[in-house]
Short mmCIF file of C-alpha atoms and ligand atoms in Angstrom, two decimals:
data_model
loop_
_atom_site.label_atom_id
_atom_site.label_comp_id
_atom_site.label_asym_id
_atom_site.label_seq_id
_atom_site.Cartn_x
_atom_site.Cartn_y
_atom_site.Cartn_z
CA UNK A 198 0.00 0.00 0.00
CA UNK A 199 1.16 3.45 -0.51
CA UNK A 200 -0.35 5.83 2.36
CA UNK A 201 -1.32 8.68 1.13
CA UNK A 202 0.46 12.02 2.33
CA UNK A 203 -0.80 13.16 4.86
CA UNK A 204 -2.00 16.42 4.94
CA UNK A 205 -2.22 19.43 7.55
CA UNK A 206 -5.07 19.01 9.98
CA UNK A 207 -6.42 22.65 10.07
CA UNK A 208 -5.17 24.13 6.76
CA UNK A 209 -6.18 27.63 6.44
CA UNK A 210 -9.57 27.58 3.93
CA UNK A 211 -11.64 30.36 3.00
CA UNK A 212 -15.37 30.58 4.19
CA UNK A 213 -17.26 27.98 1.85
CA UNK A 214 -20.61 30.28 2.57
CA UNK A 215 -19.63 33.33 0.13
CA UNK A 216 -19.47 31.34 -2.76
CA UNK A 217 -22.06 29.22 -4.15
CA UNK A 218 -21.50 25.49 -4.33
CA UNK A 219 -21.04 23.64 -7.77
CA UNK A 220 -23.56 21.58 -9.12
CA UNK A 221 -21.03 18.57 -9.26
CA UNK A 222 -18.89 17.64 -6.63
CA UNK A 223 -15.91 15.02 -6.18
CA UNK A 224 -17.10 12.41 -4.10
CA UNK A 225 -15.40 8.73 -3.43
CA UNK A 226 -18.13 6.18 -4.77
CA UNK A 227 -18.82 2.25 -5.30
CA UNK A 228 -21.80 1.77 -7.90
CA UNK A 229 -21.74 -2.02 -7.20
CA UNK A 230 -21.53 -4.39 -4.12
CA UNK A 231 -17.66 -5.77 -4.17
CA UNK A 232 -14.46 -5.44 -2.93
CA UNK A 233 -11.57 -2.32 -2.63
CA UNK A 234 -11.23 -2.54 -6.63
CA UNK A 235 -15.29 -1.08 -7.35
CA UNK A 236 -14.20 2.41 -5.49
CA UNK A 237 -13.92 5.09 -7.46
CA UNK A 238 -13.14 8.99 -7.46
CA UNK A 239 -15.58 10.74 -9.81
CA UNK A 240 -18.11 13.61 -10.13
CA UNK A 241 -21.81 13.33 -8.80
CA UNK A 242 -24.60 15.39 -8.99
CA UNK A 243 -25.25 17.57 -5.71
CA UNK A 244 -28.10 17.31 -4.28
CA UNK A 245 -30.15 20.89 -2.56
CA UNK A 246 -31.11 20.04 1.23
CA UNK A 247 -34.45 19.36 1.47
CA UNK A 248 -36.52 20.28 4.69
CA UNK A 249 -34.96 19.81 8.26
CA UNK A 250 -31.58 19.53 6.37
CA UNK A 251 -28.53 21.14 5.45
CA UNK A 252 -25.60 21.69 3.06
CA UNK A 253 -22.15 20.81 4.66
CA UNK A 254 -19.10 22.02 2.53
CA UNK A 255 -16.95 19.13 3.68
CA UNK A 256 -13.74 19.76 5.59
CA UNK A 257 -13.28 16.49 6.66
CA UNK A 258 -14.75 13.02 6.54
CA UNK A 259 -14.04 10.19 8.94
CA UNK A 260 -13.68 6.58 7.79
CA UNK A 261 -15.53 3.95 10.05
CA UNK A 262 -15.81 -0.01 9.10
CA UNK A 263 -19.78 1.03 8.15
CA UNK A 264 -18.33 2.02 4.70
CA UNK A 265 -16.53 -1.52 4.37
CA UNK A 266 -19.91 -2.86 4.95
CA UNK A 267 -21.71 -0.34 2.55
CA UNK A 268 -18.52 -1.25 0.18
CA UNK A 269 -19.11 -5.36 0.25
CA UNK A 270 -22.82 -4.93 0.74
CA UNK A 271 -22.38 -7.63 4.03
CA UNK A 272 -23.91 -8.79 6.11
CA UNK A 273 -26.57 -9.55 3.37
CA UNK A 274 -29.13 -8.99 6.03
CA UNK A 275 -27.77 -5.33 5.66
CA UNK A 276 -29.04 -4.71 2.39
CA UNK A 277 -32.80 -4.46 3.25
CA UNK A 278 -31.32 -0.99 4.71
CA UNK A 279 -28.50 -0.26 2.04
CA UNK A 280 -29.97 -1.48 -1.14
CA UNK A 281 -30.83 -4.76 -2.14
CA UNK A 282 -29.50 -5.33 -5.67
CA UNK A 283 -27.09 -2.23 -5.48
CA UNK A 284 -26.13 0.48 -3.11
CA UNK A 285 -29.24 2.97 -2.87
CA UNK A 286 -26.42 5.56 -1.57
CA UNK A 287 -23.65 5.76 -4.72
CA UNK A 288 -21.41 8.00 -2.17
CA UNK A 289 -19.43 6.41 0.54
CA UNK A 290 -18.68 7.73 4.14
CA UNK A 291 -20.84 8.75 7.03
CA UNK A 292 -19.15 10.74 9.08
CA UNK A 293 -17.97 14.24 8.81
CA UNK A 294 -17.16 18.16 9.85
CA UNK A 295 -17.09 21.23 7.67
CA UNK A 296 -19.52 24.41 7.32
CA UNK A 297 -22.93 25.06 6.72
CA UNK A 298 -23.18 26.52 3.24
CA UNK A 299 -27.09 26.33 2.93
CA UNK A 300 -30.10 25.35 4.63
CA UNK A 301 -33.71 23.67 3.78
CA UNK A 302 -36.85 24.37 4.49
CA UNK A 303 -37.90 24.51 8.24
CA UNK A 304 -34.35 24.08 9.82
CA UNK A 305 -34.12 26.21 12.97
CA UNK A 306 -30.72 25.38 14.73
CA UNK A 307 -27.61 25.30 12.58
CA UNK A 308 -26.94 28.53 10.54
CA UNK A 309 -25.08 29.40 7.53
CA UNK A 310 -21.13 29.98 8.39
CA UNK A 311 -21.47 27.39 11.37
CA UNK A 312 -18.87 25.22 11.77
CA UNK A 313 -20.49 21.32 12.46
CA UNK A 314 -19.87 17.70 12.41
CA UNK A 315 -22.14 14.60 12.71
CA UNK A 316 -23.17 11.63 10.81
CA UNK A 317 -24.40 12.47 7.12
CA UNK A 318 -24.66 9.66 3.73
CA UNK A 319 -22.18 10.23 1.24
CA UNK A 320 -19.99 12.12 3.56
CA UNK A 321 -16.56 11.45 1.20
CA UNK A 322 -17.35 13.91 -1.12
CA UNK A 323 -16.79 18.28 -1.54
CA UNK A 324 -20.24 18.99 -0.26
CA UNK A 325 -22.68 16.48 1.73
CA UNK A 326 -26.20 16.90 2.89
CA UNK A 327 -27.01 16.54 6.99
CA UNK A 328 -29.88 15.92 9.09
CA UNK A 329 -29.82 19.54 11.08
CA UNK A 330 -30.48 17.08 14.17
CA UNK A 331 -27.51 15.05 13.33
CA UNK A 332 -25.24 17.82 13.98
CA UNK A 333 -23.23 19.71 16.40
CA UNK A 334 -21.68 23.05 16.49
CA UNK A 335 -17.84 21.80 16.18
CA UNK A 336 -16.09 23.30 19.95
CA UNK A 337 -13.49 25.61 19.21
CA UNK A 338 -10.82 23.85 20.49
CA UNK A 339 -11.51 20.61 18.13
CA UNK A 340 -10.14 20.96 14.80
CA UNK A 341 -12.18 19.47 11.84
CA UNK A 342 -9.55 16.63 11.48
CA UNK A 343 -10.83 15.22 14.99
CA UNK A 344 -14.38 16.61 14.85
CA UNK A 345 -14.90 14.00 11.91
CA UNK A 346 -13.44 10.93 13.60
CA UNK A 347 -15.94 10.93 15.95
CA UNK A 348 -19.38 10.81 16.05
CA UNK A 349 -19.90 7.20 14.91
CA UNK A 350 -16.84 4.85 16.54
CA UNK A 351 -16.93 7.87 19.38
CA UNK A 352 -20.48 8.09 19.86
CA UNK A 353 -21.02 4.02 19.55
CA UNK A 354 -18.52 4.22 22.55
CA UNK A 355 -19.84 6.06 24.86
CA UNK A 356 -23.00 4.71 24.57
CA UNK A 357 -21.85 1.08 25.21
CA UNK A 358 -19.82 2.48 28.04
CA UNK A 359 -22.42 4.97 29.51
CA UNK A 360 -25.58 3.95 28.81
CA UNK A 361 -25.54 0.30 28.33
CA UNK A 362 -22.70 -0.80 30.71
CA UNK A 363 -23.31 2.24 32.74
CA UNK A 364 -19.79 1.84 33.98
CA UNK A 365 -18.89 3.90 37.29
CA UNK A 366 -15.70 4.12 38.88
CA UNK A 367 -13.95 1.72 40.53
CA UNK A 368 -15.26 -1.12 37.96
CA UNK A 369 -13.19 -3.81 36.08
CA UNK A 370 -13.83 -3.28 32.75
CA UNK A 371 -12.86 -5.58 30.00
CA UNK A 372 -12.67 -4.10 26.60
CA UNK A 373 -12.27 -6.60 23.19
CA UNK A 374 -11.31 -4.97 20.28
CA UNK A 375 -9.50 -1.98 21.97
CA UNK A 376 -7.37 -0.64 19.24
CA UNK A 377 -9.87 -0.21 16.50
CA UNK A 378 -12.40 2.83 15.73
CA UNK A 379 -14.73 2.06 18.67
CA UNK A 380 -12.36 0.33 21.32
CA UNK A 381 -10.25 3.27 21.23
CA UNK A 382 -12.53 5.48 22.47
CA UNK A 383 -14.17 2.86 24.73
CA UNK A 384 -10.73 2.67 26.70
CA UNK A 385 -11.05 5.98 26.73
CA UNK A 386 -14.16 7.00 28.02
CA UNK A 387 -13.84 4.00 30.50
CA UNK A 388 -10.73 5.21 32.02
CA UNK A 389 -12.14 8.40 32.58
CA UNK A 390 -14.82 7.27 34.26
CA UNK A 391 -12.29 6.14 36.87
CA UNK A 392 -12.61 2.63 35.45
CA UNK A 393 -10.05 -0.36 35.68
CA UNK A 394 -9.60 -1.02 32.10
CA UNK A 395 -8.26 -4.28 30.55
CA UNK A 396 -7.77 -4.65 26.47
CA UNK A 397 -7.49 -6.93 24.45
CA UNK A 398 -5.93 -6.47 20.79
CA UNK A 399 -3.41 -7.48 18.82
CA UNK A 400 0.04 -7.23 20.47
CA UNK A 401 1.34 -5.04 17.94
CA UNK A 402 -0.97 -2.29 19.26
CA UNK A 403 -0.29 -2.69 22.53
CA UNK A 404 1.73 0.45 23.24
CA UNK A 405 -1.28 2.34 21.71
CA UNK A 406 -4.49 1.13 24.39
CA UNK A 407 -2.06 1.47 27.12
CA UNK A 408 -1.41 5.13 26.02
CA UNK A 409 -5.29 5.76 26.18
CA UNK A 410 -5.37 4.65 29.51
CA UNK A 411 -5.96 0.64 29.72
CA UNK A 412 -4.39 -0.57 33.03
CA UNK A 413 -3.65 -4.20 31.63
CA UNK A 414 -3.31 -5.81 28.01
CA UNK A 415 -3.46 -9.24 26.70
CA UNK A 416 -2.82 -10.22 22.72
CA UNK A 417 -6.38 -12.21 21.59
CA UNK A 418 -3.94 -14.60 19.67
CA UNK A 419 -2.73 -15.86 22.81
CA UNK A 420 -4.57 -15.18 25.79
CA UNK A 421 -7.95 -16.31 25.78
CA UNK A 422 -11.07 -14.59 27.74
CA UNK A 423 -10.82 -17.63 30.82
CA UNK A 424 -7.40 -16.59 31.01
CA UNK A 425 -7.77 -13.04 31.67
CA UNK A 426 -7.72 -11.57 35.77
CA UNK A 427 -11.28 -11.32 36.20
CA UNK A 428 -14.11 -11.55 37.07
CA UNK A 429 -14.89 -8.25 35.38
CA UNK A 430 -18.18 -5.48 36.20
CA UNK A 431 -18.51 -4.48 32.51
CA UNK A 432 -17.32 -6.10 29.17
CA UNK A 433 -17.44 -4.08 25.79
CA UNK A 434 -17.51 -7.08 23.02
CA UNK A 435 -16.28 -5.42 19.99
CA UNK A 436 -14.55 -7.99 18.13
CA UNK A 437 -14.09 -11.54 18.26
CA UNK A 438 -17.32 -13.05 18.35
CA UNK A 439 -16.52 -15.35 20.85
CA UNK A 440 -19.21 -17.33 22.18
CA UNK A 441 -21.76 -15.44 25.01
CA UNK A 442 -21.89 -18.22 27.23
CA UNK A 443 -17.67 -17.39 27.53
CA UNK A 444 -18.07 -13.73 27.96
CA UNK A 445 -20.93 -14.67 30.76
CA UNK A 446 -18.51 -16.71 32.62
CA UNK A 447 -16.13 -14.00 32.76
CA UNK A 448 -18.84 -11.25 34.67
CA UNK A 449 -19.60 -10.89 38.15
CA UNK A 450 -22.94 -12.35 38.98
CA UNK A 451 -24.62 -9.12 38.29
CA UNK A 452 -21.94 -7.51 35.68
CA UNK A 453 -22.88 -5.84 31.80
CA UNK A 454 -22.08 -7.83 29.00
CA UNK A 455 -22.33 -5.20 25.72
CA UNK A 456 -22.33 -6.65 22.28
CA UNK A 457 -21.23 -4.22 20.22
CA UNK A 458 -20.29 -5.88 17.32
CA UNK A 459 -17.52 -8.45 15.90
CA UNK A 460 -16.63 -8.78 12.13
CA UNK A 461 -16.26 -12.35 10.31
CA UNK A 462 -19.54 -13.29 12.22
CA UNK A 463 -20.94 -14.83 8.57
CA UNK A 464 -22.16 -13.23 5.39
CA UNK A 465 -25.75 -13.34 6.23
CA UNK A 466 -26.18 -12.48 9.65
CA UNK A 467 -22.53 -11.72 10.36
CA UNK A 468 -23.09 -12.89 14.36
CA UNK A 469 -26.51 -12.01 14.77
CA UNK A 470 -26.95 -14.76 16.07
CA UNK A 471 -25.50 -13.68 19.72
CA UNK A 472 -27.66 -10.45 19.57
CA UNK A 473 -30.58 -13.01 19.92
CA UNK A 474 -28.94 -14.83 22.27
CA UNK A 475 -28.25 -12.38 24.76
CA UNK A 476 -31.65 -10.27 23.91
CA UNK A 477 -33.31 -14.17 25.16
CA UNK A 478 -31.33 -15.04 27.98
CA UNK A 479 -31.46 -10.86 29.92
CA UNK A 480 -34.73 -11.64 31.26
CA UNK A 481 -33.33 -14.72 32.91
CA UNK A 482 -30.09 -13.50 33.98
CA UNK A 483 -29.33 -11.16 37.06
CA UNK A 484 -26.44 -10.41 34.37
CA UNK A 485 -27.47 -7.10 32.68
CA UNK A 486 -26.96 -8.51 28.82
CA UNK A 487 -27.57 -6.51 25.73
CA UNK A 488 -26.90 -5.04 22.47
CA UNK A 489 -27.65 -1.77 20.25
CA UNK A 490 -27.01 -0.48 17.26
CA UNK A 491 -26.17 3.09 17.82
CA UNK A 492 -28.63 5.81 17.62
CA UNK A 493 -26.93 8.79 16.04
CA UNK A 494 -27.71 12.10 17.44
CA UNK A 495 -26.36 15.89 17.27
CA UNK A 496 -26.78 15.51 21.43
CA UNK A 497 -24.49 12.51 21.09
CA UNK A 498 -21.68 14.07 19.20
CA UNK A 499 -22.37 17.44 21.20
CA UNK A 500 -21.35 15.14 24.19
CA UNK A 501 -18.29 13.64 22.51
CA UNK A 502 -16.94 17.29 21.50
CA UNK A 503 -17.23 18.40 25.19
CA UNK A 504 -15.36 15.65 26.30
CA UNK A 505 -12.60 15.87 23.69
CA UNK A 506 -12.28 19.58 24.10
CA UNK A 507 -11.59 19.61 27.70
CA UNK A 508 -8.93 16.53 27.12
CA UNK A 509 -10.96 13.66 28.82
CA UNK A 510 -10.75 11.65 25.44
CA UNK A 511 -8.78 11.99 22.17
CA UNK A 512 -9.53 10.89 18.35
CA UNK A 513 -6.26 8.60 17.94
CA UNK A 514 -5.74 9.28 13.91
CA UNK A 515 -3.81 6.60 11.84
CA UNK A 516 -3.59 9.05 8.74
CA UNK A 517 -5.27 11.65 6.90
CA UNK A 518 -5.86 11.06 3.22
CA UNK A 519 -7.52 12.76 0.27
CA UNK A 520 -10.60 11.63 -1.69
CA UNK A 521 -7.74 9.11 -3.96
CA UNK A 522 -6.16 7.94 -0.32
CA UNK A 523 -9.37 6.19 0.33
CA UNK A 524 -9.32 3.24 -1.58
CA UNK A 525 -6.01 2.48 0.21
CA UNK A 526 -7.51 3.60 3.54
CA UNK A 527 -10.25 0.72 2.96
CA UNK A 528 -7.82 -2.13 2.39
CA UNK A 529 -5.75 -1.31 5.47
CA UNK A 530 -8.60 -1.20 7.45
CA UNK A 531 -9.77 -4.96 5.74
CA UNK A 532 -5.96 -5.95 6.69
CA UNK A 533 -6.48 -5.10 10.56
CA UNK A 534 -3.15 -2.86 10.11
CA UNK A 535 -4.85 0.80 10.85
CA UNK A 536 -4.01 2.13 14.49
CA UNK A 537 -7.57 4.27 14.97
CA UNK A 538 -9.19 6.43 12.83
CA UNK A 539 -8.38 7.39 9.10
CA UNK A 540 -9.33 11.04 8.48
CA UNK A 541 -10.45 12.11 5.18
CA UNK A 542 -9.55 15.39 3.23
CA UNK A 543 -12.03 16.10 0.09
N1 NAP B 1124 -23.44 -1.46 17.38
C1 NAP B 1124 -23.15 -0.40 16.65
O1 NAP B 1124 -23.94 0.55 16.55
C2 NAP B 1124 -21.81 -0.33 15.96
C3 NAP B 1124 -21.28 0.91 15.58
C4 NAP B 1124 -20.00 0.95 15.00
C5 NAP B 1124 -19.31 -0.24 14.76
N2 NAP B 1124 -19.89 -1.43 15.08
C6 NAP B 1124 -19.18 -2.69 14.82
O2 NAP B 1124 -18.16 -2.83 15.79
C7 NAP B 1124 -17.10 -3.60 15.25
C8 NAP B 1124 -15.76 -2.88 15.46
O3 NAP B 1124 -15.76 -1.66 14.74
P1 NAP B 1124 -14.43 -0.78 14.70
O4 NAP B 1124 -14.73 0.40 13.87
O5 NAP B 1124 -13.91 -0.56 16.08
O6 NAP B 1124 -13.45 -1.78 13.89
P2 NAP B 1124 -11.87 -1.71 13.75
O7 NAP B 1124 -11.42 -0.31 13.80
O8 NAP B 1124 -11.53 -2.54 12.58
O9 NAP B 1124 -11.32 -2.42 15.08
C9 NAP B 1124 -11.39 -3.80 15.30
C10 NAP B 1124 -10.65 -4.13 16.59
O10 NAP B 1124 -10.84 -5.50 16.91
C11 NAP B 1124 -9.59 -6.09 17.29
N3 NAP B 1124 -9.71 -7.52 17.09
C12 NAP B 1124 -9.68 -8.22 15.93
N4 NAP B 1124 -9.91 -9.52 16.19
C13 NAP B 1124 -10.09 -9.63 17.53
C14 NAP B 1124 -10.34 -10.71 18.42
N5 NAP B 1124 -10.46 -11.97 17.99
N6 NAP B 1124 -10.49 -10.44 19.74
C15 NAP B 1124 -10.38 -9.17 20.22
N7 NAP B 1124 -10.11 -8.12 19.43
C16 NAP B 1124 -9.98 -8.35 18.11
C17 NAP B 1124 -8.59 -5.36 16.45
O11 NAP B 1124 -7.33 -5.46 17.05
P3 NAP B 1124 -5.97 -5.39 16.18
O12 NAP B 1124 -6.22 -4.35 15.10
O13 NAP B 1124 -4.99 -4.95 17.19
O14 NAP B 1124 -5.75 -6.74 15.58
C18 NAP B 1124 -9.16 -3.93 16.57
O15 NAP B 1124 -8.82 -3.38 17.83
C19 NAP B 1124 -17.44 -3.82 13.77
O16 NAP B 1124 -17.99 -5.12 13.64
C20 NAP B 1124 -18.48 -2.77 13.47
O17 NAP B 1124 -19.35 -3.15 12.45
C21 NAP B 1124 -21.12 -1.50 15.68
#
């Protein structure tokens, strides 16, 4: 692979609101279900925001593993939401930060000039359109580089951690996956909850999770969950897929078990199948056991920019790339070599 260079995060840019925005834009996009090689660079048709929305001129974009699942079209189950013969959404990326440049009908809070980020479709691209109430005034402390990295892997985090584990201090929490685009920030936001942490990645990445804060580390490759010091109050399943009945035996009798998520789970439920477990077994279970798919919110990445602005938590950024970088970007990510969060530039 050759990473793209990267690029300043703050260069200087002129206010996108005094000019009008082109009818086409550059945008990254995949017009078929497939692999790395059906990504392309070209020029789409903008769309005008339509009521409760706005037009972002993109600053940046951040890359999450959605867009490897809105590249391959997997799980299959996925597609009743993407598309089912081909991507509904041409445009990769969901994530991003930049400036209001227009607004539609009916929107009250963000204004033209503002400086935002949040989760919008099609977010590689020059321009994207946004949900007003998927948006947050960016902090002025938080450049657009790290405003874009977090909302999804950020906000997913801190609502396994908060809200689902409800983690308080003092706990042992157990963290799998804790080097990737959610587990970084789950560390995180655990540790500075005044939590115990222990992670579990690859060993290569060890350095990194103890950096944000994890108290212990074990390599998945060679230390298996039985192994690890627990019992533990909370654990964030991220990756892995091990078996719940495992992860159960590793709680206190009345600890959080959080699915999250876990890739390689199969291509048509992709480990589904221990979201129903765990969704059957939590009335039974003095074990608090559950799962979630994230609700995206401008509240939720209003909360994430508070917390990175006064230092409590911090994107970790692998690299910053261009619209052309993202290809690349993609296939490190499918290689499990990326250390955080890839930033995009359009
Ligand atoms: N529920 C939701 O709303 C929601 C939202 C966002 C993401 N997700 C899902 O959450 C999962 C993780 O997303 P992500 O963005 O954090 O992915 P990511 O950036 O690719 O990170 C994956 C992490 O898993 C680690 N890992 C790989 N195999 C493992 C194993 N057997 N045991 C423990 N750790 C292992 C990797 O460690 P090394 O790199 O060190 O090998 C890395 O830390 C994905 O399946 C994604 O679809 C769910």
């Amino acid at each position: 692979m050759n990473p793209s260079t990267p690029t300043p995060a703050n260069p200087p840019s002129a206010s996108a609101a005094t000019q009008p925005a082109p009818t086409r834009v550059r945008a990254v996009t995949r017009r078929s279900y497939g692999g790395v090689d059906q990504v392309r660079v070209e020029h789409v048709d903008r769309r005008d925001p339509g009521p409760g929305e706005v037009l972002v001129a993109v600053r940046a974009a951040g890359l999450d593993r959605g867009a490897l699942h809105l590249l391959t079209g997997t799980p299959y189950a996925a597609r009743a939401a993407f598309g089912l013969r081909r991507p509904r959404q041409p445009v990769l990326g969901l994530e991003l930060a930049g400036e209001v440049v227009a607004l539609g009908p009916g929107v009250t809070g963000p204004a033209i000039g503002d400086r935002v980020f949040g989760t919008a479709p099609g977010a590689f691209a020059e321009y994207a359109v946004a949900r007003a109430d998927q948006l947050a005034p960016t902090p002025a402390g938080v450049d657009d580089v790290q405003a874009a990295t977090l909302s999804i892997s950020g906000g997913t985090a801190l609502e396994a951690v908060q809200r689902y584990a409800r983690v308080e201090a003092g706990q042992r929490v157990l963290v799998l996956g804790a080097s990737g685009g959610v587990g970084s920030f789950a560390v995180q936001v655990a540790a500075h909850l005044g939590a115990e942490v222990t992670a579990v990645c690859s060993a290569a990445k060890a350095d990194l999770v103890r950096d944000l804060g994890a108290r212990h580390v074990a390599d998945y490759r060679t230390t298996p969950v039985a192994d690890l010091d627990g019992p533990f109050d909370a654990i964030i399943d991220i990756a892995g897929n091990r078996p719940v009945r495992e992860l159960r035996r590793a709680l206190t009798p009345t600890g959080a078990l959080v699915i999250v998520g876990g890739e390689g789970g199969g291509r048509w439920l992709g480990g589904l199948h221990r979201n129903l477990a765990v969704s059957a077994l939590d009335p039974f279970s003095r074990q608090h056991l559950s799962w979630f798919v994230t609700r995206q919110s401008g509240e939720l990445s209003a909360r994430l920019g508070a917390l990175v602005e006064t230092g409590a938590i911090r994107p970790v950024l692998d690299r910053v790339v261009g619209l052309d970088g993202v290809a690349d970007a993609l296939e490190a990510m499918e290689r499990g070599t990326l250390r955080g969060k890839v930033a995009v530039r359009p």
